[in-house]
GROMACS .gro file of N, CA and C in nm:
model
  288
    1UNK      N    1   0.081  -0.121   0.000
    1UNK     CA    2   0.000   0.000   0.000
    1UNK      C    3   0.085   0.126   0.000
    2UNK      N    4   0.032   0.212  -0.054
    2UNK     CA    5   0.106   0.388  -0.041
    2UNK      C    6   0.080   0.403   0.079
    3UNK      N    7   0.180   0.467   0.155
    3UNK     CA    8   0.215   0.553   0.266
    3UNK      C    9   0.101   0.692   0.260
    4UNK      N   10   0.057   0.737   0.340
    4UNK     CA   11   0.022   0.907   0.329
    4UNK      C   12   0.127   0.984   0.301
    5UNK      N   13   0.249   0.956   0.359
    5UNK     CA   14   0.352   1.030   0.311
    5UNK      C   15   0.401   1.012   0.155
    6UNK      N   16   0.424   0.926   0.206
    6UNK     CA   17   0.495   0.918   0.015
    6UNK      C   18   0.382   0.993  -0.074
    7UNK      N   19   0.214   0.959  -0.074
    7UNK     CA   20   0.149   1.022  -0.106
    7UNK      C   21   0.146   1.138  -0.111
    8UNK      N   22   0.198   1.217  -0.003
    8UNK     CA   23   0.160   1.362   0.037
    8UNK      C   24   0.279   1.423  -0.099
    9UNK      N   25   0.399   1.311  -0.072
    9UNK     CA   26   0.530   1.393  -0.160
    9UNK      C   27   0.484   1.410  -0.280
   10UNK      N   28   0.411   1.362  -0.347
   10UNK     CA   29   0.374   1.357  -0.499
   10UNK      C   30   0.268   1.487  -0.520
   11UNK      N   31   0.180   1.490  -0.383
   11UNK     CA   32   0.062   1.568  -0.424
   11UNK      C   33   0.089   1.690  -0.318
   12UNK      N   34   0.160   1.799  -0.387
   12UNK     CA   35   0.228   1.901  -0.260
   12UNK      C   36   0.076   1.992  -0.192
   13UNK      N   37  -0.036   1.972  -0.261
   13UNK     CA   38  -0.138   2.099  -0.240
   13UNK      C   39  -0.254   1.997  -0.134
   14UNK      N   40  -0.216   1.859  -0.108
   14UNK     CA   41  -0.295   1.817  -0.024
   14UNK      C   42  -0.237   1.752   0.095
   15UNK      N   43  -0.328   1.754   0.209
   15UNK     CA   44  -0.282   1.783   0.308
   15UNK      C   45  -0.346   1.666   0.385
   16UNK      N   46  -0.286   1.623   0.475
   16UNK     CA   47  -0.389   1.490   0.609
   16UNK      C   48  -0.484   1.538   0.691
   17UNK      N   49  -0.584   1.496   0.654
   17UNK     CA   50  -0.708   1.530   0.743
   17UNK      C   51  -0.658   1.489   0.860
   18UNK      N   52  -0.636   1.563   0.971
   18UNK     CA   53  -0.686   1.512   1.120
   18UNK      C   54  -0.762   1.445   1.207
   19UNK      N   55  -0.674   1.319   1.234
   19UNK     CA   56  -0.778   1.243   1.292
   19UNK      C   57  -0.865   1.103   1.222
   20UNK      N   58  -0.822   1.157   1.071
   20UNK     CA   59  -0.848   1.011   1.022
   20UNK      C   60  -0.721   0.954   0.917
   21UNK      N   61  -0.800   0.883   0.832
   21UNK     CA   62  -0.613   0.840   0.728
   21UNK      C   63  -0.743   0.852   0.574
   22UNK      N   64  -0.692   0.966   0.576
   22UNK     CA   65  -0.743   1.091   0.449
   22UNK      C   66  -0.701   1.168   0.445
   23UNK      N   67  -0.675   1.231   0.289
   23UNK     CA   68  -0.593   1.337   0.251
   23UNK      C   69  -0.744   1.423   0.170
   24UNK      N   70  -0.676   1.629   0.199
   24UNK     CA   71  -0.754   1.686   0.170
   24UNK      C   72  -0.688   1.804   0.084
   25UNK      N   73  -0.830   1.888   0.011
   25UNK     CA   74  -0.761   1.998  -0.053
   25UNK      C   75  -0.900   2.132  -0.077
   26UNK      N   76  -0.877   2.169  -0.027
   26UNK     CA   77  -0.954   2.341  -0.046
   26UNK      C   78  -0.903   2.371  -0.196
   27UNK      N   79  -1.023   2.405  -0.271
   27UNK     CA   80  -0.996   2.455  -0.426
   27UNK      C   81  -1.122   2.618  -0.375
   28UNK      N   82  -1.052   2.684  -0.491
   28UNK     CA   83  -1.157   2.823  -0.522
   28UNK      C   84  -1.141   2.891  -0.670
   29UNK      N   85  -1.265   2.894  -0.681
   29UNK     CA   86  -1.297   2.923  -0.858
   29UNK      C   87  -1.332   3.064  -0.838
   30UNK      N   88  -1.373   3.169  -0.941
   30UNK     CA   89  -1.404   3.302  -0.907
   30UNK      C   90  -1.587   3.302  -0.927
   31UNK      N   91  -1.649   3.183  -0.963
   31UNK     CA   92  -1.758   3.187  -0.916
   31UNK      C   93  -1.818   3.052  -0.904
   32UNK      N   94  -1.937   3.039  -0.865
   32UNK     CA   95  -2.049   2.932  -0.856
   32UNK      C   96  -2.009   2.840  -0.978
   33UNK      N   97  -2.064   2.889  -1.073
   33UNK     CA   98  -2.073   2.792  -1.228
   33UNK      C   99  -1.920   2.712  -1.236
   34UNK      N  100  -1.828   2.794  -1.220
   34UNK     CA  101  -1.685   2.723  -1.247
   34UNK      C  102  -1.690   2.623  -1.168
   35UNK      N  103  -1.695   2.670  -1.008
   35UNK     CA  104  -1.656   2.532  -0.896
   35UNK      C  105  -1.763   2.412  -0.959
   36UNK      N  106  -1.843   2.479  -0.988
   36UNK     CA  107  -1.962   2.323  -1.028
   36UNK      C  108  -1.925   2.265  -1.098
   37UNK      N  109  -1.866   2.335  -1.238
   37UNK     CA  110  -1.790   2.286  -1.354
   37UNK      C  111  -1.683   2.177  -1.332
   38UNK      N  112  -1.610   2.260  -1.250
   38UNK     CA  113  -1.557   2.170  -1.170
   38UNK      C  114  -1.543   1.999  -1.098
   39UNK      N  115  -1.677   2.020  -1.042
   39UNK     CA  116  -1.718   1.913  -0.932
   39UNK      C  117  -1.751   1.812  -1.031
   40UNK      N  118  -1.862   1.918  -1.142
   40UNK     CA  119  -1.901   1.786  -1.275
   40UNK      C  120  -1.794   1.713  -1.331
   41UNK      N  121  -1.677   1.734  -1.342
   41UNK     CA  122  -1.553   1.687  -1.459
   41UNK      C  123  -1.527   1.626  -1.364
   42UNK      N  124  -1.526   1.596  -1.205
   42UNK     CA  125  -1.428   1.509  -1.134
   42UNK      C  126  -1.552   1.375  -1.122
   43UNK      N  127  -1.674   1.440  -1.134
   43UNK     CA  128  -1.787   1.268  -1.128
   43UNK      C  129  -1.778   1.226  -1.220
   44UNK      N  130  -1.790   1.310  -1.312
   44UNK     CA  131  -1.747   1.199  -1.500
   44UNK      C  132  -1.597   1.102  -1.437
   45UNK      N  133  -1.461   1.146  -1.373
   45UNK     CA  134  -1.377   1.080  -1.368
   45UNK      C  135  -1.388   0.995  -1.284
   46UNK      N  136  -1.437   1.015  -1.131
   46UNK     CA  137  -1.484   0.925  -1.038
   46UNK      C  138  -1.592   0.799  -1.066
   47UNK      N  139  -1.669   0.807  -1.167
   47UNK     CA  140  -1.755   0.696  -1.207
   47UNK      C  141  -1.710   0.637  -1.283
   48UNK      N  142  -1.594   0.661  -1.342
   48UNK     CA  143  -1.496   0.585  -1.484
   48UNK      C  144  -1.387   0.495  -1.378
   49UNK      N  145  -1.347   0.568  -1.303
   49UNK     CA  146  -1.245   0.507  -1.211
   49UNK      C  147  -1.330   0.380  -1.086
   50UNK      N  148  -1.505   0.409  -1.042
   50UNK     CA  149  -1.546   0.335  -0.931
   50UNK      C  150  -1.461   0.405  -0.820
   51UNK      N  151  -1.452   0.531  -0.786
   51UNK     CA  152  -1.381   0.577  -0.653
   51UNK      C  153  -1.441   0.719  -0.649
   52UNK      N  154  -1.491   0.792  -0.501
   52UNK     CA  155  -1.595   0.856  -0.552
   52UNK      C  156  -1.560   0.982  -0.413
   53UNK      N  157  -1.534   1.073  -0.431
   53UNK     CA  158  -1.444   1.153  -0.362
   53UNK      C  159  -1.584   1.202  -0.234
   54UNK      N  160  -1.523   1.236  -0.102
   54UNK     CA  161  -1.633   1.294  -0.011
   54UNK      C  162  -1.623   1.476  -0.053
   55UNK      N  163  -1.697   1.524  -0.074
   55UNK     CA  164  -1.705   1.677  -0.067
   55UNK      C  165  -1.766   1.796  -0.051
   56UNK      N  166  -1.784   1.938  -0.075
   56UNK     CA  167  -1.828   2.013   0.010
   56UNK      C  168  -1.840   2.109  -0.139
   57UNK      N  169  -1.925   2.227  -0.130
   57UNK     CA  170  -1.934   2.358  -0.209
   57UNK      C  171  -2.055   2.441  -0.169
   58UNK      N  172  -1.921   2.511  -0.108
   58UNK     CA  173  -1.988   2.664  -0.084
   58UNK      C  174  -1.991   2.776  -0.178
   59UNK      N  175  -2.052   2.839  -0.257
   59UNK     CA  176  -2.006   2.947  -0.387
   59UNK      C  177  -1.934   2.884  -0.443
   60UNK      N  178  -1.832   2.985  -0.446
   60UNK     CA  179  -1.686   2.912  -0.541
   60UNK      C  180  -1.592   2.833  -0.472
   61UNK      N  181  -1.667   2.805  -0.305
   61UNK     CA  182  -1.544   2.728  -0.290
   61UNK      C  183  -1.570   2.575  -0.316
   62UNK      N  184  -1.475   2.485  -0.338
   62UNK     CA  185  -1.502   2.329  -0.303
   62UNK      C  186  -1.387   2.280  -0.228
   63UNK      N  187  -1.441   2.135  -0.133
   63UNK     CA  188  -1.312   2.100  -0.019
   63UNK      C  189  -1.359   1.984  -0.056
   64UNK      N  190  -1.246   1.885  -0.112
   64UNK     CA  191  -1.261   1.787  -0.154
   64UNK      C  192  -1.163   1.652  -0.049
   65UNK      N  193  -1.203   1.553   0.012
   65UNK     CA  194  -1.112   1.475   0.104
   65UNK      C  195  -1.134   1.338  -0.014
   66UNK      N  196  -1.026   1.233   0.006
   66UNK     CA  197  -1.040   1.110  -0.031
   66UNK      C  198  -0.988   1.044   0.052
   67UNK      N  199  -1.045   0.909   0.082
   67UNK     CA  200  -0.979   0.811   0.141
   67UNK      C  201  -1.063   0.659   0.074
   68UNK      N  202  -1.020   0.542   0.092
   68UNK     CA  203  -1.066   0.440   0.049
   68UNK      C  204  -1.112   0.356   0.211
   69UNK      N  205  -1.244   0.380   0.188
   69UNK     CA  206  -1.338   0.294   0.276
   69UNK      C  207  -1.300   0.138   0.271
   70UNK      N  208  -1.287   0.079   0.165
   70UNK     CA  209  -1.238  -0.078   0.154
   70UNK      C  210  -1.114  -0.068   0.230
   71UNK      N  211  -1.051  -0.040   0.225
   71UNK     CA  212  -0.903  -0.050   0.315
   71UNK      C  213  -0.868   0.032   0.404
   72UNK      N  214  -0.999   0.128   0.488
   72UNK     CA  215  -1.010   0.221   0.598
   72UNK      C  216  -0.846   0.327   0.565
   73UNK      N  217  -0.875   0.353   0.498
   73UNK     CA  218  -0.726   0.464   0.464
   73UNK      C  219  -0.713   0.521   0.319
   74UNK      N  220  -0.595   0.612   0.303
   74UNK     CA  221  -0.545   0.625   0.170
   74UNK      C  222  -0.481   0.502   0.098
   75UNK      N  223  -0.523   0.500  -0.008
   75UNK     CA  224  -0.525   0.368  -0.144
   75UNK      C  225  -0.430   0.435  -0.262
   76UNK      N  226  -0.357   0.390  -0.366
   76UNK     CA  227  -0.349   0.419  -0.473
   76UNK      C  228  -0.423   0.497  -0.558
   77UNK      N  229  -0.580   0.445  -0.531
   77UNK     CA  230  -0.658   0.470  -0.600
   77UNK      C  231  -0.710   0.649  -0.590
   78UNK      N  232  -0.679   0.668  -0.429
   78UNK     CA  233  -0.717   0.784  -0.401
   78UNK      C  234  -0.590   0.913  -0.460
   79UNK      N  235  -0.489   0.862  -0.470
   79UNK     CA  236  -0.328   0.952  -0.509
   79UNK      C  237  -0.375   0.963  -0.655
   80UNK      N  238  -0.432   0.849  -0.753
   80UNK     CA  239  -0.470   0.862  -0.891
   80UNK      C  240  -0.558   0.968  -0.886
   81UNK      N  241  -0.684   0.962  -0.834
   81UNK     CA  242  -0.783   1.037  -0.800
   81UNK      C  243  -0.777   1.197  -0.830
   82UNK      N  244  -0.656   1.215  -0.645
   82UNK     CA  245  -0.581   1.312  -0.677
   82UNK      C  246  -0.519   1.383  -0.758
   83UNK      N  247  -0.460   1.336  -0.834
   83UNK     CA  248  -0.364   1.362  -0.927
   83UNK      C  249  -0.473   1.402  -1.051
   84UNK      N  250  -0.559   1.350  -1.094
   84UNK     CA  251  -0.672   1.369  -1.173
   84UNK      C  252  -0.769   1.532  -1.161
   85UNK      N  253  -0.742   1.532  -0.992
   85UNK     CA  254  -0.832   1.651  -1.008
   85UNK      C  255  -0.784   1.774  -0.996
   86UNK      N  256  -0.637   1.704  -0.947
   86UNK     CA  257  -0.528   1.854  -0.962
   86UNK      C  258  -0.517   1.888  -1.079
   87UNK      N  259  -0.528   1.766  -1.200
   87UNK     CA  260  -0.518   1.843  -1.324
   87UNK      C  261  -0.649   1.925  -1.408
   88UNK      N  262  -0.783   1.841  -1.342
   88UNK     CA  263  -0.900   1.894  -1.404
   88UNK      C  264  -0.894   2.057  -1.311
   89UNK      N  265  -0.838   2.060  -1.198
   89UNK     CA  266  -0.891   2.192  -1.165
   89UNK      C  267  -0.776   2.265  -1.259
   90UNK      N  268  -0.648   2.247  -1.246
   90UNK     CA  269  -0.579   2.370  -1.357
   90UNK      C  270  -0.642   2.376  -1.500
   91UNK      N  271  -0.750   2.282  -1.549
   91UNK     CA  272  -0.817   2.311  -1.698
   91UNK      C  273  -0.945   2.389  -1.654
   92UNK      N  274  -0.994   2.414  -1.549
   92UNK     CA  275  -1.115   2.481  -1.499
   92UNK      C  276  -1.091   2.618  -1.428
   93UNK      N  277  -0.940   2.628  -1.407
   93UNK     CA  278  -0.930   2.803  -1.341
   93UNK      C  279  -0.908   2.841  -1.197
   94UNK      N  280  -0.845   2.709  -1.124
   94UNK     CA  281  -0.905   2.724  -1.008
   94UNK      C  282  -0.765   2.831  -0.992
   95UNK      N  283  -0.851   2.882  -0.877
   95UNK     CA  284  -0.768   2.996  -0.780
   95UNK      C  285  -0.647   2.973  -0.673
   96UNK      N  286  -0.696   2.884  -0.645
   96UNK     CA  287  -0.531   2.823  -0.517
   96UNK      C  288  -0.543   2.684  -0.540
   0.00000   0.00000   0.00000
């Protein structure tokens, strides 16, 4: 299995949730429609992959955590994940 760490080294913008074995990331778009835009391009990828991210949206913001319930922790599957939505958010505009 991946480490959280080794994980964390690959994915510098996400961070360990506290308290459980999940990694997280605060995104911000400059409005509503984008973050949604957003959220839509990562369920098209999450239903192609079967791995299905926990998350949040307020306005423009979205806070996205993953962890893999089958193996009570971070998975491979969740660092792919990651890595997926770090790239869909730089094609969508995000802000941090």
């Amino acid at each position: 299995g991946v480490t959280r760490q080794q994980a964390l080294g690959t994915l510098s913008a996400w961070r360990e949730v506290e308290g459980r074995d999940a990694i997280e990331r605060h995104f911000r778009f400059n409005d509503f429609s984008a973050a949604f835009a957003f959220m839509a391009r990562i369920a098209l990828v999450a239903e192609v992959m079967n791995h299905h991210p926990e998350w949040s949206n307020v306005w423009s913001k979205v806070h996205v955590v993953l962890t893999s319930h089958d193996v009570s922790g971070v998975s491979s599957r969740d660092i792919d994940l990651a890595r997926e939505i770090d790239r869909l958010a730089k094609e969508c505009g995000a802000l941090t």
